[in-house]
């Protein structure tokens, strides 16, 4: 079942980045619709991705060590990944001083120019970073952060290996509660093995139909009383 405790997460995923304008949509479905687009696909990644959360705790105690109190004084979160496919536009998202321009050359050639450097050129931009681990069987899971790359980047042109750009995003609070990391997973409702007439009657028609669909029961009736009768008959038949 999707989202169950027995879920095994295996494999890498995709990374999407979008300029952060100060707020995110209210629901996660709206966030996915806005962020998870082909335009925002940063590039294919290699060597996976990781997110790390580090709290800083201060311990206070009395002189005799009888009363101890731990206080969270600071916290840090980082998201790391390696970009296997990239271009000047994706590199620009990894530098606070980057600017990309395009120009026409001779013989119909076009050039995309990336300039990086100059502390006075710090654009202060933050990005929404969405990591998507796709699993059609056990359900997708997602990591959502807001931040910017704090590790710079290294471009190595080697004869025997592809160039992988390592990025490290320092997570920033992105809502009123100070959230640094959001881990979101798809899940399926867990339903009772068996329902009584009284229990079904306490539910709405839509809820009964949802449970019936999850259990593979066919509902054809329209009134609530008829639907409950049909549900109970299907439940009895399923027990053999």
PDB file of C-alpha atoms in Angstrom:
ATOM      1  CA  UNK A   1       0.000   0.000   0.000  1.00  0.00           C
ATOM      2  CA  UNK A   2       1.293   3.462  -0.880  1.00  0.00           C
ATOM      3  CA  UNK A   3       2.693   5.344   2.085  1.00  0.00           C
ATOM      4  CA  UNK A   4       2.747   2.308   4.369  1.00  0.00           C
ATOM      5  CA  UNK A   5       5.370   1.668   7.066  1.00  0.00           C
ATOM      6  CA  UNK A   6       6.773  -1.150   4.922  1.00  0.00           C
ATOM      7  CA  UNK A   7       7.632   1.210   2.078  1.00  0.00           C
ATOM      8  CA  UNK A   8      11.095   0.756   0.536  1.00  0.00           C
ATOM      9  CA  UNK A   9      12.567   3.837  -1.162  1.00  0.00           C
ATOM     10  CA  UNK A  10      15.031   2.859  -3.879  1.00  0.00           C
ATOM     11  CA  UNK A  11      16.534   4.909  -6.679  1.00  0.00           C
ATOM     12  CA  UNK A  12      17.215   8.524  -7.548  1.00  0.00           C
ATOM     13  CA  UNK A  13      14.919  11.132  -9.066  1.00  0.00           C
ATOM     14  CA  UNK A  14      14.514  14.477 -10.804  1.00  0.00           C
ATOM     15  CA  UNK A  15      15.275  18.027  -9.688  1.00  0.00           C
ATOM     16  CA  UNK A  16      13.209  21.094 -10.535  1.00  0.00           C
ATOM     17  CA  UNK A  17      14.159  24.681  -9.644  1.00  0.00           C
ATOM     18  CA  UNK A  18      12.063  27.830  -9.853  1.00  0.00           C
ATOM     19  CA  UNK A  19      12.692  31.377  -8.723  1.00  0.00           C
ATOM     20  CA  UNK A  20      11.240  31.962  -5.248  1.00  0.00           C
ATOM     21  CA  UNK A  21       9.153  35.122  -5.084  1.00  0.00           C
ATOM     22  CA  UNK A  22       8.409  35.107  -1.358  1.00  0.00           C
ATOM     23  CA  UNK A  23       5.440  32.760  -1.128  1.00  0.00           C
ATOM     24  CA  UNK A  24       4.391  29.290  -2.225  1.00  0.00           C
ATOM     25  CA  UNK A  25       0.916  28.067  -3.198  1.00  0.00           C
ATOM     26  CA  UNK A  26      -1.248  26.884  -0.290  1.00  0.00           C
ATOM     27  CA  UNK A  27      -1.650  23.239  -1.285  1.00  0.00           C
ATOM     28  CA  UNK A  28       1.023  20.782  -2.388  1.00  0.00           C
ATOM     29  CA  UNK A  29      -0.967  19.910  -5.514  1.00  0.00           C
ATOM     30  CA  UNK A  30      -0.727  23.565  -6.546  1.00  0.00           C
ATOM     31  CA  UNK A  31       3.000  23.606  -5.778  1.00  0.00           C
ATOM     32  CA  UNK A  32       3.554  20.577  -8.019  1.00  0.00           C
ATOM     33  CA  UNK A  33       1.576  22.172 -10.836  1.00  0.00           C
ATOM     34  CA  UNK A  34       3.662  25.340 -10.649  1.00  0.00           C
ATOM     35  CA  UNK A  35       7.130  23.900 -10.015  1.00  0.00           C
ATOM     36  CA  UNK A  36       7.142  20.476 -11.686  1.00  0.00           C
ATOM     37  CA  UNK A  37       7.266  21.653 -15.302  1.00  0.00           C
ATOM     38  CA  UNK A  38       9.602  20.885 -18.183  1.00  0.00           C
ATOM     39  CA  UNK A  39      10.820  24.486 -18.120  1.00  0.00           C
ATOM     40  CA  UNK A  40      11.861  24.142 -14.462  1.00  0.00           C
ATOM     41  CA  UNK A  41      13.563  20.762 -14.924  1.00  0.00           C
ATOM     42  CA  UNK A  42      17.124  21.642 -13.907  1.00  0.00           C
ATOM     43  CA  UNK A  43      18.772  18.683 -15.582  1.00  0.00           C
ATOM     44  CA  UNK A  44      19.261  14.972 -15.095  1.00  0.00           C
ATOM     45  CA  UNK A  45      21.204  14.126 -11.984  1.00  0.00           C
ATOM     46  CA  UNK A  46      23.968  11.658 -11.167  1.00  0.00           C
ATOM     47  CA  UNK A  47      25.088  10.182  -7.839  1.00  0.00           C
ATOM     48  CA  UNK A  48      21.664  10.798  -6.352  1.00  0.00           C
ATOM     49  CA  UNK A  49      20.585  13.525  -3.982  1.00  0.00           C
ATOM     50  CA  UNK A  50      20.605  13.988  -0.225  1.00  0.00           C
ATOM     51  CA  UNK A  51      19.110  16.273   2.378  1.00  0.00           C
ATOM     52  CA  UNK A  52      20.703  16.816   5.786  1.00  0.00           C
ATOM     53  CA  UNK A  53      19.223  18.412   8.899  1.00  0.00           C
ATOM     54  CA  UNK A  54      21.502  19.468  11.783  1.00  0.00           C
ATOM     55  CA  UNK A  55      20.015  20.860  15.001  1.00  0.00           C
ATOM     56  CA  UNK A  56      22.156  22.710  17.552  1.00  0.00           C
ATOM     57  CA  UNK A  57      21.151  21.978  21.139  1.00  0.00           C
ATOM     58  CA  UNK A  58      22.245  23.854  24.261  1.00  0.00           C
ATOM     59  CA  UNK A  59      22.020  22.003  27.571  1.00  0.00           C
ATOM     60  CA  UNK A  60      21.374  23.951  30.759  1.00  0.00           C
ATOM     61  CA  UNK A  61      21.427  22.383  34.248  1.00  0.00           C
ATOM     62  CA  UNK A  62      21.513  23.410  37.856  1.00  0.00           C
ATOM     63  CA  UNK A  63      24.685  23.279  39.974  1.00  0.00           C
ATOM     64  CA  UNK A  64      23.856  19.827  41.364  1.00  0.00           C
ATOM     65  CA  UNK A  65      22.860  18.364  37.985  1.00  0.00           C
ATOM     66  CA  UNK A  66      19.358  17.551  39.195  1.00  0.00           C
ATOM     67  CA  UNK A  67      17.462  19.657  36.657  1.00  0.00           C
ATOM     68  CA  UNK A  68      18.494  19.445  33.023  1.00  0.00           C
ATOM     69  CA  UNK A  69      16.915  21.325  30.125  1.00  0.00           C
ATOM     70  CA  UNK A  70      17.827  21.075  26.464  1.00  0.00           C
ATOM     71  CA  UNK A  71      17.069  24.031  24.227  1.00  0.00           C
ATOM     72  CA  UNK A  72      17.155  24.109  20.434  1.00  0.00           C
ATOM     73  CA  UNK A  73      19.205  27.193  19.634  1.00  0.00           C
ATOM     74  CA  UNK A  74      19.907  26.799  15.939  1.00  0.00           C
ATOM     75  CA  UNK A  75      19.263  24.499  13.003  1.00  0.00           C
ATOM     76  CA  UNK A  76      20.755  23.991   9.564  1.00  0.00           C
ATOM     77  CA  UNK A  77      19.530  22.063   6.544  1.00  0.00           C
ATOM     78  CA  UNK A  78      21.254  21.413   3.226  1.00  0.00           C
ATOM     79  CA  UNK A  79      20.240  19.714   0.004  1.00  0.00           C
ATOM     80  CA  UNK A  80      22.934  18.219  -2.243  1.00  0.00           C
ATOM     81  CA  UNK A  81      22.793  16.783  -5.728  1.00  0.00           C
ATOM     82  CA  UNK A  82      24.929  16.338  -8.830  1.00  0.00           C
ATOM     83  CA  UNK A  83      23.828  17.643 -12.218  1.00  0.00           C
ATOM     84  CA  UNK A  84      24.680  15.257 -15.039  1.00  0.00           C
ATOM     85  CA  UNK A  85      23.106  17.396 -17.766  1.00  0.00           C
ATOM     86  CA  UNK A  86      23.397  21.172 -17.631  1.00  0.00           C
ATOM     87  CA  UNK A  87      23.873  24.363 -19.611  1.00  0.00           C
ATOM     88  CA  UNK A  88      24.530  28.028 -18.913  1.00  0.00           C
ATOM     89  CA  UNK A  89      20.976  28.620 -17.712  1.00  0.00           C
ATOM     90  CA  UNK A  90      21.141  25.850 -15.109  1.00  0.00           C
ATOM     91  CA  UNK A  91      24.602  27.012 -13.993  1.00  0.00           C
ATOM     92  CA  UNK A  92      23.219  30.521 -13.510  1.00  0.00           C
ATOM     93  CA  UNK A  93      20.927  29.153 -10.793  1.00  0.00           C
ATOM     94  CA  UNK A  94      24.021  27.978  -8.915  1.00  0.00           C
ATOM     95  CA  UNK A  95      25.670  31.386  -8.675  1.00  0.00           C
ATOM     96  CA  UNK A  96      24.406  34.538  -7.001  1.00  0.00           C
ATOM     97  CA  UNK A  97      26.510  36.724  -9.327  1.00  0.00           C
ATOM     98  CA  UNK A  98      25.589  35.081 -12.630  1.00  0.00           C
ATOM     99  CA  UNK A  99      24.064  36.724 -15.663  1.00  0.00           C
ATOM    100  CA  UNK A 100      23.136  35.035 -18.959  1.00  0.00           C
ATOM    101  CA  UNK A 101      22.894  36.849 -22.266  1.00  0.00           C
ATOM    102  CA  UNK A 102      22.415  35.657 -25.841  1.00  0.00           C
ATOM    103  CA  UNK A 103      23.741  37.032 -29.075  1.00  0.00           C
ATOM    104  CA  UNK A 104      23.857  36.216 -32.751  1.00  0.00           C
ATOM    105  CA  UNK A 105      27.159  35.310 -34.365  1.00  0.00           C
ATOM    106  CA  UNK A 106      28.251  34.792 -37.925  1.00  0.00           C
ATOM    107  CA  UNK A 107      27.041  31.983 -40.200  1.00  0.00           C
ATOM    108  CA  UNK A 108      23.782  31.709 -38.311  1.00  0.00           C
ATOM    109  CA  UNK A 109      25.453  30.725 -35.024  1.00  0.00           C
ATOM    110  CA  UNK A 110      23.964  31.792 -31.705  1.00  0.00           C
ATOM    111  CA  UNK A 111      25.815  32.164 -28.423  1.00  0.00           C
ATOM    112  CA  UNK A 112      24.617  31.973 -24.845  1.00  0.00           C
ATOM    113  CA  UNK A 113      27.068  33.788 -22.552  1.00  0.00           C
ATOM    114  CA  UNK A 114      27.273  33.128 -18.798  1.00  0.00           C
ATOM    115  CA  UNK A 115      29.215  35.624 -16.705  1.00  0.00           C
ATOM    116  CA  UNK A 116      29.956  34.784 -13.055  1.00  0.00           C
ATOM    117  CA  UNK A 117      31.702  36.986 -10.501  1.00  0.00           C
ATOM    118  CA  UNK A 118      31.749  40.361  -8.829  1.00  0.00           C
ATOM    119  CA  UNK A 119      30.374  40.481  -5.289  1.00  0.00           C
ATOM    120  CA  UNK A 120      28.505  43.663  -6.148  1.00  0.00           C
ATOM    121  CA  UNK A 121      26.488  41.596  -8.625  1.00  0.00           C
ATOM    122  CA  UNK A 122      24.917  39.390  -5.930  1.00  0.00           C
ATOM    123  CA  UNK A 123      21.299  39.123  -7.056  1.00  0.00           C
ATOM    124  CA  UNK A 124      20.044  37.766  -3.716  1.00  0.00           C
ATOM    125  CA  UNK A 125      17.806  35.284  -5.510  1.00  0.00           C
ATOM    126  CA  UNK A 126      16.393  32.290  -3.689  1.00  0.00           C
ATOM    127  CA  UNK A 127      15.044  29.248  -5.525  1.00  0.00           C
ATOM    128  CA  UNK A 128      12.354  26.686  -4.904  1.00  0.00           C
ATOM    129  CA  UNK A 129      14.013  23.277  -5.250  1.00  0.00           C
ATOM    130  CA  UNK A 130      11.805  20.240  -5.725  1.00  0.00           C
ATOM    131  CA  UNK A 131      13.284  16.741  -5.765  1.00  0.00           C
ATOM    132  CA  UNK A 132      10.931  14.068  -7.113  1.00  0.00           C
ATOM    133  CA  UNK A 133      11.448  10.358  -6.474  1.00  0.00           C
ATOM    134  CA  UNK A 134       8.994   8.528  -8.718  1.00  0.00           C
ATOM    135  CA  UNK A 135       7.549   5.161  -7.625  1.00  0.00           C
ATOM    136  CA  UNK A 136       4.302   4.115  -9.323  1.00  0.00           C
ATOM    137  CA  UNK A 137       3.939   1.088  -7.031  1.00  0.00           C
ATOM    138  CA  UNK A 138       4.632   2.439  -3.540  1.00  0.00           C
ATOM    139  CA  UNK A 139       3.922   6.093  -4.301  1.00  0.00           C
ATOM    140  CA  UNK A 140       6.041   9.090  -5.220  1.00  0.00           C
ATOM    141  CA  UNK A 141       7.871  11.069  -2.559  1.00  0.00           C
ATOM    142  CA  UNK A 142       9.087  14.640  -2.741  1.00  0.00           C
ATOM    143  CA  UNK A 143      11.576  16.954  -1.035  1.00  0.00           C
ATOM    144  CA  UNK A 144      10.762  20.657  -1.130  1.00  0.00           C
ATOM    145  CA  UNK A 145      13.127  23.401   0.019  1.00  0.00           C
ATOM    146  CA  UNK A 146      13.844  27.058  -0.630  1.00  0.00           C
ATOM    147  CA  UNK A 147      17.430  28.272  -0.785  1.00  0.00           C
ATOM    148  CA  UNK A 148      20.418  28.943  -2.993  1.00  0.00           C
ATOM    149  CA  UNK A 149      23.619  27.162  -3.842  1.00  0.00           C
ATOM    150  CA  UNK A 150      26.336  27.914  -1.285  1.00  0.00           C
ATOM    151  CA  UNK A 151      29.067  25.589  -2.576  1.00  0.00           C
ATOM    152  CA  UNK A 152      29.860  27.246  -5.893  1.00  0.00           C
ATOM    153  CA  UNK A 153      30.625  24.781  -8.683  1.00  0.00           C
ATOM    154  CA  UNK A 154      33.486  23.050 -10.422  1.00  0.00           C
ATOM    155  CA  UNK A 155      33.558  22.267 -14.131  1.00  0.00           C
ATOM    156  CA  UNK A 156      36.003  19.501 -15.001  1.00  0.00           C
ATOM    157  CA  UNK A 157      36.534  18.477 -18.615  1.00  0.00           C
ATOM    158  CA  UNK A 158      37.980  14.961 -18.487  1.00  0.00           C
ATOM    159  CA  UNK A 159      38.660  12.456 -21.263  1.00  0.00           C
ATOM    160  CA  UNK A 160      37.257   9.460 -19.423  1.00  0.00           C
ATOM    161  CA  UNK A 161      34.229  10.747 -17.513  1.00  0.00           C
ATOM    162  CA  UNK A 162      31.266  13.070 -17.864  1.00  0.00           C
ATOM    163  CA  UNK A 163      31.259  16.408 -16.077  1.00  0.00           C
ATOM    164  CA  UNK A 164      28.985  16.388 -13.039  1.00  0.00           C
ATOM    165  CA  UNK A 165      28.203  19.724 -11.384  1.00  0.00           C
ATOM    166  CA  UNK A 166      27.762  19.315  -7.621  1.00  0.00           C
ATOM    167  CA  UNK A 167      25.309  21.715  -6.027  1.00  0.00           C
ATOM    168  CA  UNK A 168      24.666  22.320  -2.335  1.00  0.00           C
ATOM    169  CA  UNK A 169      21.647  24.398  -1.413  1.00  0.00           C
ATOM    170  CA  UNK A 170      21.421  25.953   2.035  1.00  0.00           C
ATOM    171  CA  UNK A 171      17.764  25.697   3.053  1.00  0.00           C
ATOM    172  CA  UNK A 172      15.917  28.841   4.133  1.00  0.00           C
ATOM    173  CA  UNK A 173      12.592  29.170   6.007  1.00  0.00           C
ATOM    174  CA  UNK A 174       9.765  29.367   3.507  1.00  0.00           C
ATOM    175  CA  UNK A 175       6.632  29.808   5.597  1.00  0.00           C
ATOM    176  CA  UNK A 176       5.408  31.447   8.813  1.00  0.00           C
ATOM    177  CA  UNK A 177       6.415  28.467  10.995  1.00  0.00           C
ATOM    178  CA  UNK A 178      10.025  28.542   9.772  1.00  0.00           C
ATOM    179  CA  UNK A 179       9.928  25.316   7.743  1.00  0.00           C
ATOM    180  CA  UNK A 180      13.291  24.372   6.219  1.00  0.00           C
ATOM    181  CA  UNK A 181      12.441  20.993   4.643  1.00  0.00           C
ATOM    182  CA  UNK A 182       9.208  19.463   3.465  1.00  0.00           C
ATOM    183  CA  UNK A 183       9.090  15.725   2.869  1.00  0.00           C
ATOM    184  CA  UNK A 184       5.887  14.785   1.074  1.00  0.00           C
ATOM    185  CA  UNK A 185       4.747  11.289   0.168  1.00  0.00           C
ATOM    186  CA  UNK A 186       1.767   9.863  -1.653  1.00  0.00           C
ATOM    187  CA  UNK A 187      -0.327   7.485   0.399  1.00  0.00           C
ATOM    188  CA  UNK A 188      -3.520   5.483   0.240  1.00  0.00           C
ATOM    189  CA  UNK A 189      -6.194   5.497   2.904  1.00  0.00           C
ATOM    190  CA  UNK A 190      -6.204   2.526   5.217  1.00  0.00           C
ATOM    191  CA  UNK A 191      -9.715   1.195   5.645  1.00  0.00           C
ATOM    192  CA  UNK A 192     -11.322  -1.210   8.061  1.00  0.00           C
ATOM    193  CA  UNK A 193     -11.527  -4.836   7.022  1.00  0.00           C
ATOM    194  CA  UNK A 194     -15.258  -4.827   7.663  1.00  0.00           C
ATOM    195  CA  UNK A 195     -17.947  -2.177   8.146  1.00  0.00           C
ATOM    196  CA  UNK A 196     -21.288  -2.366   9.898  1.00  0.00           C
ATOM    197  CA  UNK A 197     -24.460  -0.703   8.669  1.00  0.00           C
ATOM    198  CA  UNK A 198     -24.228   1.840  11.499  1.00  0.00           C
ATOM    199  CA  UNK A 199     -20.638   2.740  10.602  1.00  0.00           C
ATOM    200  CA  UNK A 200     -21.501   3.221   6.952  1.00  0.00           C
ATOM    201  CA  UNK A 201     -24.524   5.321   7.814  1.00  0.00           C
ATOM    202  CA  UNK A 202     -22.251   7.732   9.721  1.00  0.00           C
ATOM    203  CA  UNK A 203     -20.268   8.358   6.528  1.00  0.00           C
ATOM    204  CA  UNK A 204     -21.182  10.451   3.501  1.00  0.00           C
ATOM    205  CA  UNK A 205     -22.174   8.851   0.201  1.00  0.00           C
ATOM    206  CA  UNK A 206     -18.897   9.987  -1.378  1.00  0.00           C
ATOM    207  CA  UNK A 207     -16.897   8.445   1.484  1.00  0.00           C
ATOM    208  CA  UNK A 208     -18.730   5.134   1.101  1.00  0.00           C
ATOM    209  CA  UNK A 209     -18.094   5.129  -2.640  1.00  0.00           C
ATOM    210  CA  UNK A 210     -14.389   5.902  -2.088  1.00  0.00           C
ATOM    211  CA  UNK A 211     -14.026   2.990   0.321  1.00  0.00           C
ATOM    212  CA  UNK A 212     -15.978   0.713  -2.023  1.00  0.00           C
ATOM    213  CA  UNK A 213     -13.706   1.637  -4.932  1.00  0.00           C
ATOM    214  CA  UNK A 214     -10.605   0.940  -2.828  1.00  0.00           C
ATOM    215  CA  UNK A 215     -11.976  -2.484  -1.913  1.00  0.00           C
ATOM    216  CA  UNK A 216     -13.043  -3.275  -5.478  1.00  0.00           C
ATOM    217  CA  UNK A 217     -16.777  -3.231  -4.749  1.00  0.00           C
ATOM    218  CA  UNK A 218     -19.125  -2.187  -7.567  1.00  0.00           C
ATOM    219  CA  UNK A 219     -21.676   0.417  -6.526  1.00  0.00           C
ATOM    220  CA  UNK A 220     -24.565   1.066  -8.907  1.00  0.00           C
ATOM    221  CA  UNK A 221     -27.294   2.416  -6.612  1.00  0.00           C
ATOM    222  CA  UNK A 222     -28.025   6.090  -5.993  1.00  0.00           C
ATOM    223  CA  UNK A 223     -29.673   6.571  -2.600  1.00  0.00           C
ATOM    224  CA  UNK A 224     -27.619   6.219   0.555  1.00  0.00           C
ATOM    225  CA  UNK A 225     -29.709   3.371   1.940  1.00  0.00           C
ATOM    226  CA  UNK A 226     -29.397   1.419  -1.307  1.00  0.00           C
ATOM    227  CA  UNK A 227     -25.660   2.085  -1.502  1.00  0.00           C
ATOM    228  CA  UNK A 228     -25.147   0.804   2.047  1.00  0.00           C
ATOM    229  CA  UNK A 229     -27.131  -2.350   1.264  1.00  0.00           C
ATOM    230  CA  UNK A 230     -25.117  -2.911  -1.898  1.00  0.00           C
ATOM    231  CA  UNK A 231     -21.847  -2.283  -0.019  1.00  0.00           C
ATOM    232  CA  UNK A 232     -22.713  -4.789   2.695  1.00  0.00           C
ATOM    233  CA  UNK A 233     -23.707  -7.398   0.106  1.00  0.00           C
ATOM    234  CA  UNK A 234     -20.396  -6.943  -1.712  1.00  0.00           C
ATOM    235  CA  UNK A 235     -18.540  -7.150   1.620  1.00  0.00           C
ATOM    236  CA  UNK A 236     -20.266 -10.439   2.446  1.00  0.00           C
ATOM    237  CA  UNK A 237     -19.520 -11.851  -1.020  1.00  0.00           C
ATOM    238  CA  UNK A 238     -15.858 -10.862  -0.692  1.00  0.00           C
ATOM    239  CA  UNK A 239     -15.560 -12.916   2.491  1.00  0.00           C
ATOM    240  CA  UNK A 240     -16.591 -16.001   0.490  1.00  0.00           C
TER     241      UNK A 240
END
